[in-house]
Short mmCIF file of C-alpha atoms in Angstrom, two decimals:
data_model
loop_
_atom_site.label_atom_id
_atom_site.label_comp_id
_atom_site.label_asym_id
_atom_site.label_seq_id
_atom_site.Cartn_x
_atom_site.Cartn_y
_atom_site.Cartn_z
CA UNK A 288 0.32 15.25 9.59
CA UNK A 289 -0.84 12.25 11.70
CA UNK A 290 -0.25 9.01 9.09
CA UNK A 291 -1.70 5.60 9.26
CA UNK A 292 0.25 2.68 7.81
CA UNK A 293 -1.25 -0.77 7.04
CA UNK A 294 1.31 -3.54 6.24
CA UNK A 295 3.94 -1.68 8.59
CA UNK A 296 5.66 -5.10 8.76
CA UNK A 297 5.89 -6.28 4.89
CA UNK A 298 8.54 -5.69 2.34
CA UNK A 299 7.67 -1.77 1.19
CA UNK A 300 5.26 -1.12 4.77
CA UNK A 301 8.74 -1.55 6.54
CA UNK A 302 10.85 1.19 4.34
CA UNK A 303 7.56 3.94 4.30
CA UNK A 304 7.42 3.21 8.26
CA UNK A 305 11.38 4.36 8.52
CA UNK A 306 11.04 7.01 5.96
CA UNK A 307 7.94 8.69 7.76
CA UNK A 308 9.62 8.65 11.01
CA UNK A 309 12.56 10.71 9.90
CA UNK A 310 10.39 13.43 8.29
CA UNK A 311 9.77 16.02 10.22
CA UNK A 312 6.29 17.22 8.71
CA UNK A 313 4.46 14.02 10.02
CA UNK A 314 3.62 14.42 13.92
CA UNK A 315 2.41 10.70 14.39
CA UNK A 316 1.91 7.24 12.34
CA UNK A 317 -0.13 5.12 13.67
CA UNK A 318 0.77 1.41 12.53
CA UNK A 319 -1.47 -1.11 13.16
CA UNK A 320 0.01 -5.01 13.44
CA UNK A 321 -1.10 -8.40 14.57
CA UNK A 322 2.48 -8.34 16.16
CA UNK A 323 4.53 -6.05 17.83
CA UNK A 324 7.33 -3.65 16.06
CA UNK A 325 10.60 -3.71 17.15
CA UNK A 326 10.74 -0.37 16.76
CA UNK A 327 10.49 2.42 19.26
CA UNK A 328 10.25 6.22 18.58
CA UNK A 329 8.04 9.07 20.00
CA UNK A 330 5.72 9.59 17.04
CA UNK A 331 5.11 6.09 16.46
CA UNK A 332 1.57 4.47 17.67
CA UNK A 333 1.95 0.61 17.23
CA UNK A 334 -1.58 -0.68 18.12
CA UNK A 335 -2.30 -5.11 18.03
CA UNK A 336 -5.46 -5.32 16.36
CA UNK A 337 -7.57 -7.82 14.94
CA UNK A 338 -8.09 -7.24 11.29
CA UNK A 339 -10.84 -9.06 10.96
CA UNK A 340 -12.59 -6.47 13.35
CA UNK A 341 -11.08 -3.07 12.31
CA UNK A 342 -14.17 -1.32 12.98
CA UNK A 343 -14.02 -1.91 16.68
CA UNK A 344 -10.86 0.43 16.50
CA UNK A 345 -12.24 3.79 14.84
CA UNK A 346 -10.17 6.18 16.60
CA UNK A 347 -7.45 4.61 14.65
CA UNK A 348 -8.76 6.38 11.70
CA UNK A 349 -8.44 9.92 13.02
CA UNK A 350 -5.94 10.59 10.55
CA UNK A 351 -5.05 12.80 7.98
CA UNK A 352 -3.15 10.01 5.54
CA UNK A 353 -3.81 6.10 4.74
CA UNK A 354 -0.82 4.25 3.18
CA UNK A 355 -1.95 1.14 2.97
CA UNK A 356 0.95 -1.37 1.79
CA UNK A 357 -1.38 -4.92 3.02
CA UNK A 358 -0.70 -7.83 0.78
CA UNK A 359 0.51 -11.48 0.35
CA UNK A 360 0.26 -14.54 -1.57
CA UNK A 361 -2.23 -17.09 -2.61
CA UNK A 362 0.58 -19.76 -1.28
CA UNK A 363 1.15 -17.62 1.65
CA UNK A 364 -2.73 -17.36 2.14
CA UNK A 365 -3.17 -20.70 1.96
CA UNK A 366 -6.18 -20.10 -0.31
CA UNK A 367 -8.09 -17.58 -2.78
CA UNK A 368 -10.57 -16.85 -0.28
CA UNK A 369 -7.72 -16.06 2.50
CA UNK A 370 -6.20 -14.26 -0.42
CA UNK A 371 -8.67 -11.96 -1.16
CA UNK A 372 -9.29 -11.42 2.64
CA UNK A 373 -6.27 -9.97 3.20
CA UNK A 374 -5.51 -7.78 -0.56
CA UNK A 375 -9.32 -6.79 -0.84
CA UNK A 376 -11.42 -7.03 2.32
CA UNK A 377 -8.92 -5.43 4.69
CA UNK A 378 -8.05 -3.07 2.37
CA UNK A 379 -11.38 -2.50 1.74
CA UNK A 380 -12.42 -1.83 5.44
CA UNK A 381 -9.43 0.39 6.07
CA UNK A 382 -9.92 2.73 3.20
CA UNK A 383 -14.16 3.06 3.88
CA UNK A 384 -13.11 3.47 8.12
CA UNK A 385 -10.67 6.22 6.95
CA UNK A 386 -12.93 7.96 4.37
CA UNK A 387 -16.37 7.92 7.49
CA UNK A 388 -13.73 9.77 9.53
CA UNK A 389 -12.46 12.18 6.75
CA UNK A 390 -9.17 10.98 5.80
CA UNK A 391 -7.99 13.45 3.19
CA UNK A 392 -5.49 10.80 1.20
CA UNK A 393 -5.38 6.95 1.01
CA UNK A 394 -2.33 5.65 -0.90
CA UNK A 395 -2.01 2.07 -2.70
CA UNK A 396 0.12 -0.56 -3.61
CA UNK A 397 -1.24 -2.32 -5.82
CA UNK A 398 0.19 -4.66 -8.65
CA UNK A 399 1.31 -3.87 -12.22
CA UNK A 400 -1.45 -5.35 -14.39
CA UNK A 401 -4.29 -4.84 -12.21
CA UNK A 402 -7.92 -5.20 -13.69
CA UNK A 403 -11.01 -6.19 -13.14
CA UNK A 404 -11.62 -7.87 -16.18
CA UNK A 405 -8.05 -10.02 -15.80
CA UNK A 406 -8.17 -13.36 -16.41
CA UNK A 407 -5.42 -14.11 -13.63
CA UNK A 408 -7.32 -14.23 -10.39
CA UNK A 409 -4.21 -12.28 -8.58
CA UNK A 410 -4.39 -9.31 -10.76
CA UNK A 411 -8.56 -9.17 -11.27
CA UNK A 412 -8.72 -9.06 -7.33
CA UNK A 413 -6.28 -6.42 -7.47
CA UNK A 414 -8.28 -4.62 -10.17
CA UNK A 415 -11.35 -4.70 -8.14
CA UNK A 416 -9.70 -3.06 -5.09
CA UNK A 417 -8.88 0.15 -7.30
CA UNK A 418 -12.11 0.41 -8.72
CA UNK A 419 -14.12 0.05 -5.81
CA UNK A 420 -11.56 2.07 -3.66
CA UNK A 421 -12.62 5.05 -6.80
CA UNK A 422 -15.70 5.08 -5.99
CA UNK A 423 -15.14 6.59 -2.21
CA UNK A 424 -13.63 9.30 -3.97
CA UNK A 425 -11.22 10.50 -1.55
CA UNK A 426 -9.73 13.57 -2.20
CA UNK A 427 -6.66 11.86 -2.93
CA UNK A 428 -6.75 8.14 -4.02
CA UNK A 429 -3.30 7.14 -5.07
CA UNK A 430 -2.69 3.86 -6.53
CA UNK A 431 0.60 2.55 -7.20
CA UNK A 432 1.55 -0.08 -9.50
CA UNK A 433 4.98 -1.49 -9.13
CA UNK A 434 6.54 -4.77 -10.95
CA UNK A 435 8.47 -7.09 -9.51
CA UNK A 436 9.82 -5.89 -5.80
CA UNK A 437 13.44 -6.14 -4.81
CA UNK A 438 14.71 -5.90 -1.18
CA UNK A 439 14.97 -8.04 1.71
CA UNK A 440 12.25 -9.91 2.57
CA UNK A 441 11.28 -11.32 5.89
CA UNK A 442 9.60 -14.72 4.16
CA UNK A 443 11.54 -16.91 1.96
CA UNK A 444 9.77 -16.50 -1.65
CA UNK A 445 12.06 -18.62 -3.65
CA UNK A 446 10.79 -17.70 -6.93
CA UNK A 447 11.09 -14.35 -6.39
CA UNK A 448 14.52 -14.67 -5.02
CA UNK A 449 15.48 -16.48 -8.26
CA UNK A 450 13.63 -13.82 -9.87
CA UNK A 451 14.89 -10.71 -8.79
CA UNK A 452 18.64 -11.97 -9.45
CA UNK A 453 17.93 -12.25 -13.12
CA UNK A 454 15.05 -9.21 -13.41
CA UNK A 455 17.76 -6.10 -13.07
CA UNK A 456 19.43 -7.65 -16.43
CA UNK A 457 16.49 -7.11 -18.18
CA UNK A 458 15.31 -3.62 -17.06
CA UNK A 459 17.52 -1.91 -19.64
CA UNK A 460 15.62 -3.87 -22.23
CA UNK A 461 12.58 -3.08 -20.75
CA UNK A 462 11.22 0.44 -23.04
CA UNK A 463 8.46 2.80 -23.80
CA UNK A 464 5.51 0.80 -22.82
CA UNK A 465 7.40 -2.02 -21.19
CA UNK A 466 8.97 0.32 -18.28
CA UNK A 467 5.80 -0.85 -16.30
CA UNK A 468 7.12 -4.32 -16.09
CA UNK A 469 10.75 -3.30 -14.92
CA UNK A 470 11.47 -4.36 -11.44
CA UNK A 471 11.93 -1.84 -8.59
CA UNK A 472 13.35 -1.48 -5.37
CA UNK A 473 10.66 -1.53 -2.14
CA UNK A 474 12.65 1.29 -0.68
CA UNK A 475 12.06 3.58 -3.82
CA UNK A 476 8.20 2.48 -3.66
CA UNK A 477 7.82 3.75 -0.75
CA UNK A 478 10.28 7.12 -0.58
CA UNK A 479 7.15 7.46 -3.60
CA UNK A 480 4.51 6.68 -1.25
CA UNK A 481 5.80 9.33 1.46
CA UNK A 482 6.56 11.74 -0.87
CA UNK A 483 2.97 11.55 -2.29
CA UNK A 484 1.41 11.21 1.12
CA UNK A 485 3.09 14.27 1.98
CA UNK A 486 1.62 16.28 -0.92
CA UNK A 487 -1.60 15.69 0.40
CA UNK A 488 -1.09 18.15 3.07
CA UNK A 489 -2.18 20.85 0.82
CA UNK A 490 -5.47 19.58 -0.16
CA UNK A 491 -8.69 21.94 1.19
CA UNK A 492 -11.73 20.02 2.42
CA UNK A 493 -14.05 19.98 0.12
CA UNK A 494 -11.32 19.31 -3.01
CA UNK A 495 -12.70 17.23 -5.84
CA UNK A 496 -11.48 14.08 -5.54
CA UNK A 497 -8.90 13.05 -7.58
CA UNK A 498 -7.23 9.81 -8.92
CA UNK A 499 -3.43 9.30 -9.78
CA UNK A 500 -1.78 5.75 -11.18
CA UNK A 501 1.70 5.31 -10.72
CA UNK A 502 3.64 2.50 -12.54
CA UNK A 503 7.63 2.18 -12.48
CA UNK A 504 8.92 5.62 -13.93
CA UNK A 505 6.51 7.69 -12.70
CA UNK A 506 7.13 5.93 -9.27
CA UNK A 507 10.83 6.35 -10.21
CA UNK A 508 10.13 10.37 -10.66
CA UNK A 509 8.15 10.71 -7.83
CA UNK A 510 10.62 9.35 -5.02
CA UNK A 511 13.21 11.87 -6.32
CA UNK A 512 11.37 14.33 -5.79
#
């Protein structure tokens, strides 16, 4: 399979970029970044690109697979508009470029909570993504909606730090329709995303399309796999 990865360098990009480089079934991933990796391995295909101007780089998306794990923070952002560049637009772009050049599968992270009709402007942006992203019907569209990430971040978020001390105390708590909201590690995210992306392989051209959500167990369930 030849892969393309958005958000290579972020918290969960980083872990699916590893994880799809040690599996033998995927023959390139191409991994588009403002800045270079620091990683070097045959099958990888680091392009610097302007994201702003994705569709001067089409033959990017050649590909059999999106994953596309783009995303940061209104503080980060500096505002909503920046926000909503980055978590919608881009996203946005990526997932028609790959669909006009046949992309069987385009994976998601998205948020838990995620709606269009949310009141919070984070999760209603969010919520728009996934139903506009529907209506390309892919073959596969998988959108994946984990809590609060754990893992080693790159950018001090010190709310999240404080956060994701405290949130593992509380998962056991956390039942029945309140497993959504349990936090999860970015590595198991992603060992979700690759197995998914991986199932893909065996859909014909032509397939109906077809929509799966995954929140925390199901997540949980599919990176076991």
């Amino acid at each position: 399979m030849k892969v393309l990865l958005l958000g290579a360098t972020g918290l969960i990009g980083r872990h699916c970029l590893s994880d799809l480089l040690a599996t033998s079934q995927i023959s390139e991933v191409i991994a588009p970044t403002r800045r270079s990796l620091q990683m070097k391995d045959q099958a990888l295909h680091n392009v610097l690109v302007d994201f702003d101007r994705l569709d001067e780089y089409p033959e990017l998306f050649e590909v059999d697979a999106i994953l596309c794990c783009l995303g940061t923070t209104i503080k980060q952002a500096g505002s909503r508009e920046r926000f909503k560049l980055v978590d919608y637009q881009y996203c946005m772009d990526a997932a028609e470029l790959g669909r006009a050049h046949s992309a069987k599968s385009f994976s998601l992270v998205s948020a838990i909570g995620a709606s269009a009709r949310s009141l919070v402007f984070y999760s209603r942006v969010k919520g728009q993504l996934e139903d506009h992203l529907k209506e390309l019907e892919y073959p596969s569209l998988s959108i994946f909606r984990p809590s609060l990430l754990l893992g080693d971040r790159q950018e001090a978020r010190l709310g999240e730090a404080a956060a994701s001390l405290v949130a593992p105390l509380f998962n056991p708590l956390l039942v029945g329709s309140l497993s959504a909201y349990k936090a999860i590690e970015a590595n198991v995210v992603a060992k979700a995303m690759v197995n998914d992306c991986l199932a893909s392989a065996t859909i014909k051209p032509g397939s109906k399309p077809k929509v799966k959500v995954y929140s925390h167990d199901k997540i949980v369930k599919l990176a076991s796999d």
